[in-house]
XYZ file of C-alpha atoms in Angstrom:
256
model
C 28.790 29.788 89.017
C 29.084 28.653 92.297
C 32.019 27.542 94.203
C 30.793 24.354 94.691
C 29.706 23.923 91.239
C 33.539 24.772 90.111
C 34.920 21.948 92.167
C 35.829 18.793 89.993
C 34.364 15.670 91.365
C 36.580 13.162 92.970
C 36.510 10.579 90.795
C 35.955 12.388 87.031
C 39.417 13.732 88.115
C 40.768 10.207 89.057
C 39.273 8.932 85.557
C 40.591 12.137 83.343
C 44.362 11.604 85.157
C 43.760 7.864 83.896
C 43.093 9.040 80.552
C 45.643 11.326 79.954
C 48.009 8.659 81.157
C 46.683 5.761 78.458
C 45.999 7.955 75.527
C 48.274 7.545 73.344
C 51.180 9.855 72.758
C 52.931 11.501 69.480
C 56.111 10.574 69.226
C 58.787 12.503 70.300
C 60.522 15.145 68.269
C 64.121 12.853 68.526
C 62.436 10.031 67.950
C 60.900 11.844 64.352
C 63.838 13.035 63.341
C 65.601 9.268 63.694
C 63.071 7.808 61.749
C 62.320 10.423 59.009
C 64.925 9.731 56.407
C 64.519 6.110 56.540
C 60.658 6.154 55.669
C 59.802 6.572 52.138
C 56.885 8.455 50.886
C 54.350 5.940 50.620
C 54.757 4.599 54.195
C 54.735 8.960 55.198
C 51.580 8.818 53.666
C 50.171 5.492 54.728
C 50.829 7.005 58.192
C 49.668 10.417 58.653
C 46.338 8.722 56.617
C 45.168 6.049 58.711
C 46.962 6.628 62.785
C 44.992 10.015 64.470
C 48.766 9.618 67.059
C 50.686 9.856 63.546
C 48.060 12.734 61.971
C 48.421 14.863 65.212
C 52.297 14.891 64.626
C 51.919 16.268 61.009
C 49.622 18.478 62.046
C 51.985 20.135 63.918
C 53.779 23.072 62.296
C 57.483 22.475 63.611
C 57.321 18.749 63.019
C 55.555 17.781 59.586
C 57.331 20.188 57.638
C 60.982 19.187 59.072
C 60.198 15.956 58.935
C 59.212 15.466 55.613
C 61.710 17.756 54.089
C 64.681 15.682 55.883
C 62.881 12.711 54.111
C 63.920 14.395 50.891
C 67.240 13.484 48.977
C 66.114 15.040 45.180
C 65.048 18.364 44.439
C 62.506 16.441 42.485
C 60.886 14.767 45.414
C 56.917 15.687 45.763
C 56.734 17.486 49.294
C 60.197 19.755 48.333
C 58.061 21.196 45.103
C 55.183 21.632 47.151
C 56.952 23.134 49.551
C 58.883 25.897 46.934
C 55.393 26.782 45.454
C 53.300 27.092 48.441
C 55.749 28.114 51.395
C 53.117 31.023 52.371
C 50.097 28.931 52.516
C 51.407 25.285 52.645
C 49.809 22.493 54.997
C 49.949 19.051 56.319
C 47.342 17.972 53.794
C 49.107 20.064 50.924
C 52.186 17.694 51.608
C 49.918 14.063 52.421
C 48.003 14.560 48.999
C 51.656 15.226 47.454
C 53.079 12.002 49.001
C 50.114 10.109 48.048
C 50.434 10.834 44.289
C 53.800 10.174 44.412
C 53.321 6.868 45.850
C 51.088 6.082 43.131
C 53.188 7.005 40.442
C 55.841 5.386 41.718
C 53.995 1.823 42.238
C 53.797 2.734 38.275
C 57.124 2.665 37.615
C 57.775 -0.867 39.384
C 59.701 -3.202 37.883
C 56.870 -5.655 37.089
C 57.148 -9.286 38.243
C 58.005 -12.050 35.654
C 55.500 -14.217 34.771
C 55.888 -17.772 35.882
C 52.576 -19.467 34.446
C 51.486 -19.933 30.848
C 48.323 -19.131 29.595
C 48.778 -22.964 28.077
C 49.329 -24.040 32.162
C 45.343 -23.255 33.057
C 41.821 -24.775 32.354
C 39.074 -22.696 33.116
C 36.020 -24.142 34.357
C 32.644 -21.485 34.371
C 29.544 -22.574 36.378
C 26.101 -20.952 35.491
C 22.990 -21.787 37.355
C 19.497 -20.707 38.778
C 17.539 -22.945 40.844
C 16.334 -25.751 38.097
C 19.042 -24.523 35.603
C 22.730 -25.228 34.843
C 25.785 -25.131 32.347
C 29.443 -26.042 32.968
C 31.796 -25.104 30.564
C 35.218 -26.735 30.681
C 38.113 -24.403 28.771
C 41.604 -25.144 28.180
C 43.933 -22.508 28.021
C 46.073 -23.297 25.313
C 42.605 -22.676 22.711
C 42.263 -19.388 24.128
C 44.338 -16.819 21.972
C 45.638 -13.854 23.071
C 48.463 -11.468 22.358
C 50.595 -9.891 24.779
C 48.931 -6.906 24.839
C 45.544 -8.175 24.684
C 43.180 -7.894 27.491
C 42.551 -11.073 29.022
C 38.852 -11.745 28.399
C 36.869 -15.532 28.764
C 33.396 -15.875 26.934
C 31.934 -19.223 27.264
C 28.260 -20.353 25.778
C 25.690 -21.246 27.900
C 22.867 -21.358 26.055
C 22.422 -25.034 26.803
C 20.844 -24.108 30.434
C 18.383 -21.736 28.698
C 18.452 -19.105 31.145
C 16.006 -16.279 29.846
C 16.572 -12.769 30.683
C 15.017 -10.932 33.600
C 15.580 -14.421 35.732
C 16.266 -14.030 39.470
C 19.045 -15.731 41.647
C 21.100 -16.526 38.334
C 24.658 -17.772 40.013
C 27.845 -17.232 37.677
C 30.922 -18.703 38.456
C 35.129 -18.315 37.291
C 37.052 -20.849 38.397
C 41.267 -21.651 37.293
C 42.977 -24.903 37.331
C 46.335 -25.106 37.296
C 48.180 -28.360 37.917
C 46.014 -30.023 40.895
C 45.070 -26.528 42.590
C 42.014 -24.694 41.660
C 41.123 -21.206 42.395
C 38.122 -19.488 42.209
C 38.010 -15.927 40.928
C 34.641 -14.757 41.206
C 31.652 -16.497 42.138
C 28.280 -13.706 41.989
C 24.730 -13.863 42.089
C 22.193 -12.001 41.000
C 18.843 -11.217 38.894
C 19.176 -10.914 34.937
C 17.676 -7.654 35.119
C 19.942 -5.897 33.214
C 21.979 -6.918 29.482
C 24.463 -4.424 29.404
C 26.582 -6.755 32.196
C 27.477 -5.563 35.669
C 31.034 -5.553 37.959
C 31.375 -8.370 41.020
C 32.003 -7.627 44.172
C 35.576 -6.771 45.240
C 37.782 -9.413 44.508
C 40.530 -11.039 46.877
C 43.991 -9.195 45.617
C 47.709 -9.933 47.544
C 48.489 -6.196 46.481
C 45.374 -4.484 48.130
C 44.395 -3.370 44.367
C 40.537 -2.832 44.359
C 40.048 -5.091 41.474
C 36.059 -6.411 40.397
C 34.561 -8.834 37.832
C 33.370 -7.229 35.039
C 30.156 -9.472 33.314
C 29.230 -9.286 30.169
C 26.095 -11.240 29.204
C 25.056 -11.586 25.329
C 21.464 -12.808 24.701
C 20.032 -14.221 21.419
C 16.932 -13.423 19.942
C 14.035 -15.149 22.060
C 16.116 -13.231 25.280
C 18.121 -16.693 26.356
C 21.599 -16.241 27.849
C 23.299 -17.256 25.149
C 27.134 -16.205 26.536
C 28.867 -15.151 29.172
C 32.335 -12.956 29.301
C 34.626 -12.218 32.226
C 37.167 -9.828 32.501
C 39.243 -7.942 35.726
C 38.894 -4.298 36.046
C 41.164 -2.404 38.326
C 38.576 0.285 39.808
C 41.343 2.594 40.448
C 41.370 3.612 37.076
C 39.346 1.203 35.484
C 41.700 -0.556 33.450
C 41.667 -3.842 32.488
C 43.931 -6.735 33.329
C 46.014 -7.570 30.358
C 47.022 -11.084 29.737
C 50.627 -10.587 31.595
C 48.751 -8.331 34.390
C 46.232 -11.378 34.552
C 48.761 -14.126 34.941
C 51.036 -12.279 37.377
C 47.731 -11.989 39.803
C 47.150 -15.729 39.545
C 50.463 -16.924 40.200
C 49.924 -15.121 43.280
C 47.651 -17.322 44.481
C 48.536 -20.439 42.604
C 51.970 -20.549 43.074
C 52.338 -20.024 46.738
């Protein structure tokens, strides 16, 4: 190569020195070893996940693995096992995918919110409609029976609209009512191309849970929609809502 052909232009050095000088930085060693024991496992993993400045500090082998162990107060903690049973071959991800189960499990064990609505509280109003068809279906709460344990489930007839299977554009809609406010948990379309039922889109959830409608359509003899169920599936899982895990994620919403 020649010598001029070795000589950095001008101004890619200008921009490179400009670069180096906005990108951003890790930060510092003190500054880790402040913060470590106040972060808890989730927030660890949350961070090492989702910042590349964060993932290029645990990446590091002096600072992840000091870090993370002065996080630790139990010998039960996830990253201090980990640590024990791999300490020839152990990595940042070894310790990340240890944090992140332990985050999970411990959302688990959470003291679960008290429910402040009754079942008796709500009217539930279901919409179903193509383009020249319709049913409404007004609910009250207090007929619907459930026990505590029960997976919270609505089925409504709408046989009414006659709404044959294998229809396209067929619009299905949940809303709640609860004193005044109304709230609208799913509202779909789509064809009737199927009768084993289908899952929504992802629904709106305060505790980032990926939660989705699951449809269940029931069709008489001469293929009319005859009825319509609804339930809420957590898709990390997929378990169902039960009645209490179905009123705590309205009050949400309703009583705010």
């Amino acid at each position: 190569m020649s010598p001029s052909a070795m000589k950095q232009n001008p101004l890619k050095r200008k921009r490179n020195d400009e670069h180096e000088q906005t990108k951003p930085r890790p930060p510092s060693w003190e500054a880790l070893c402040v913060l470590g024991p106040y972060m808890d496992p989730e927030t660890l993993a949350v961070a090492s996940c989702v910042s590349t400045t964060w993932l290029e500090c645990f990446s590091s082998d002096d600072l992840w693995k000091a870090l993370l162990t002065s996080g630790s107060s139990q010998r039960s903690s996830p990253y201090e096992i980990v640590l024990n049973n791999n300490t020839d071959n152990i990595s940042c991800k070894h310790l990340v995918s240890a944090v992140e189960t332990d985050a999970k499990r411990r959302r688990k064990d959470q003291v679960a919110e008290p429910v402040k609505i009754s079942l008796t509280d709500l009217s539930f109003i279901v919409h179903a409609s193509t383009k020249t068809k319709k049913a409404s279906v007004y609910k009250k709460g207090q007929d619907l029976e459930f026990g505590p344990n029960d997976k919270f489930q609505i089925q409504v007839d709408v046989s009414n609209a006659a709404i044959t299977a294998g229809e396209d554009d067929v619009r299905m809609t949940w809303q709640v009512m609860y004193k005044g406010k109304f709230f609208t948990l799913a509202d779909t379309t789509r064809s009737l191309d199927t009768k084993h039922g289908w899952f929504t889109d992802e629904l709106e959830d305060k505790c980032n849970r990926k939660l989705v409608g699951d449809v269940k359509p029931s069709f008489n003899g001469e293929d009319v929609l005859e009825k319509i169920g609804f339930s809420i599936v957590d898709s990390d899982g997929w378990g169902s809502l039960l009645l209490d895990g179905f009123l705590r994620y309205l009050q949400m919403f309703l009583l705010e």
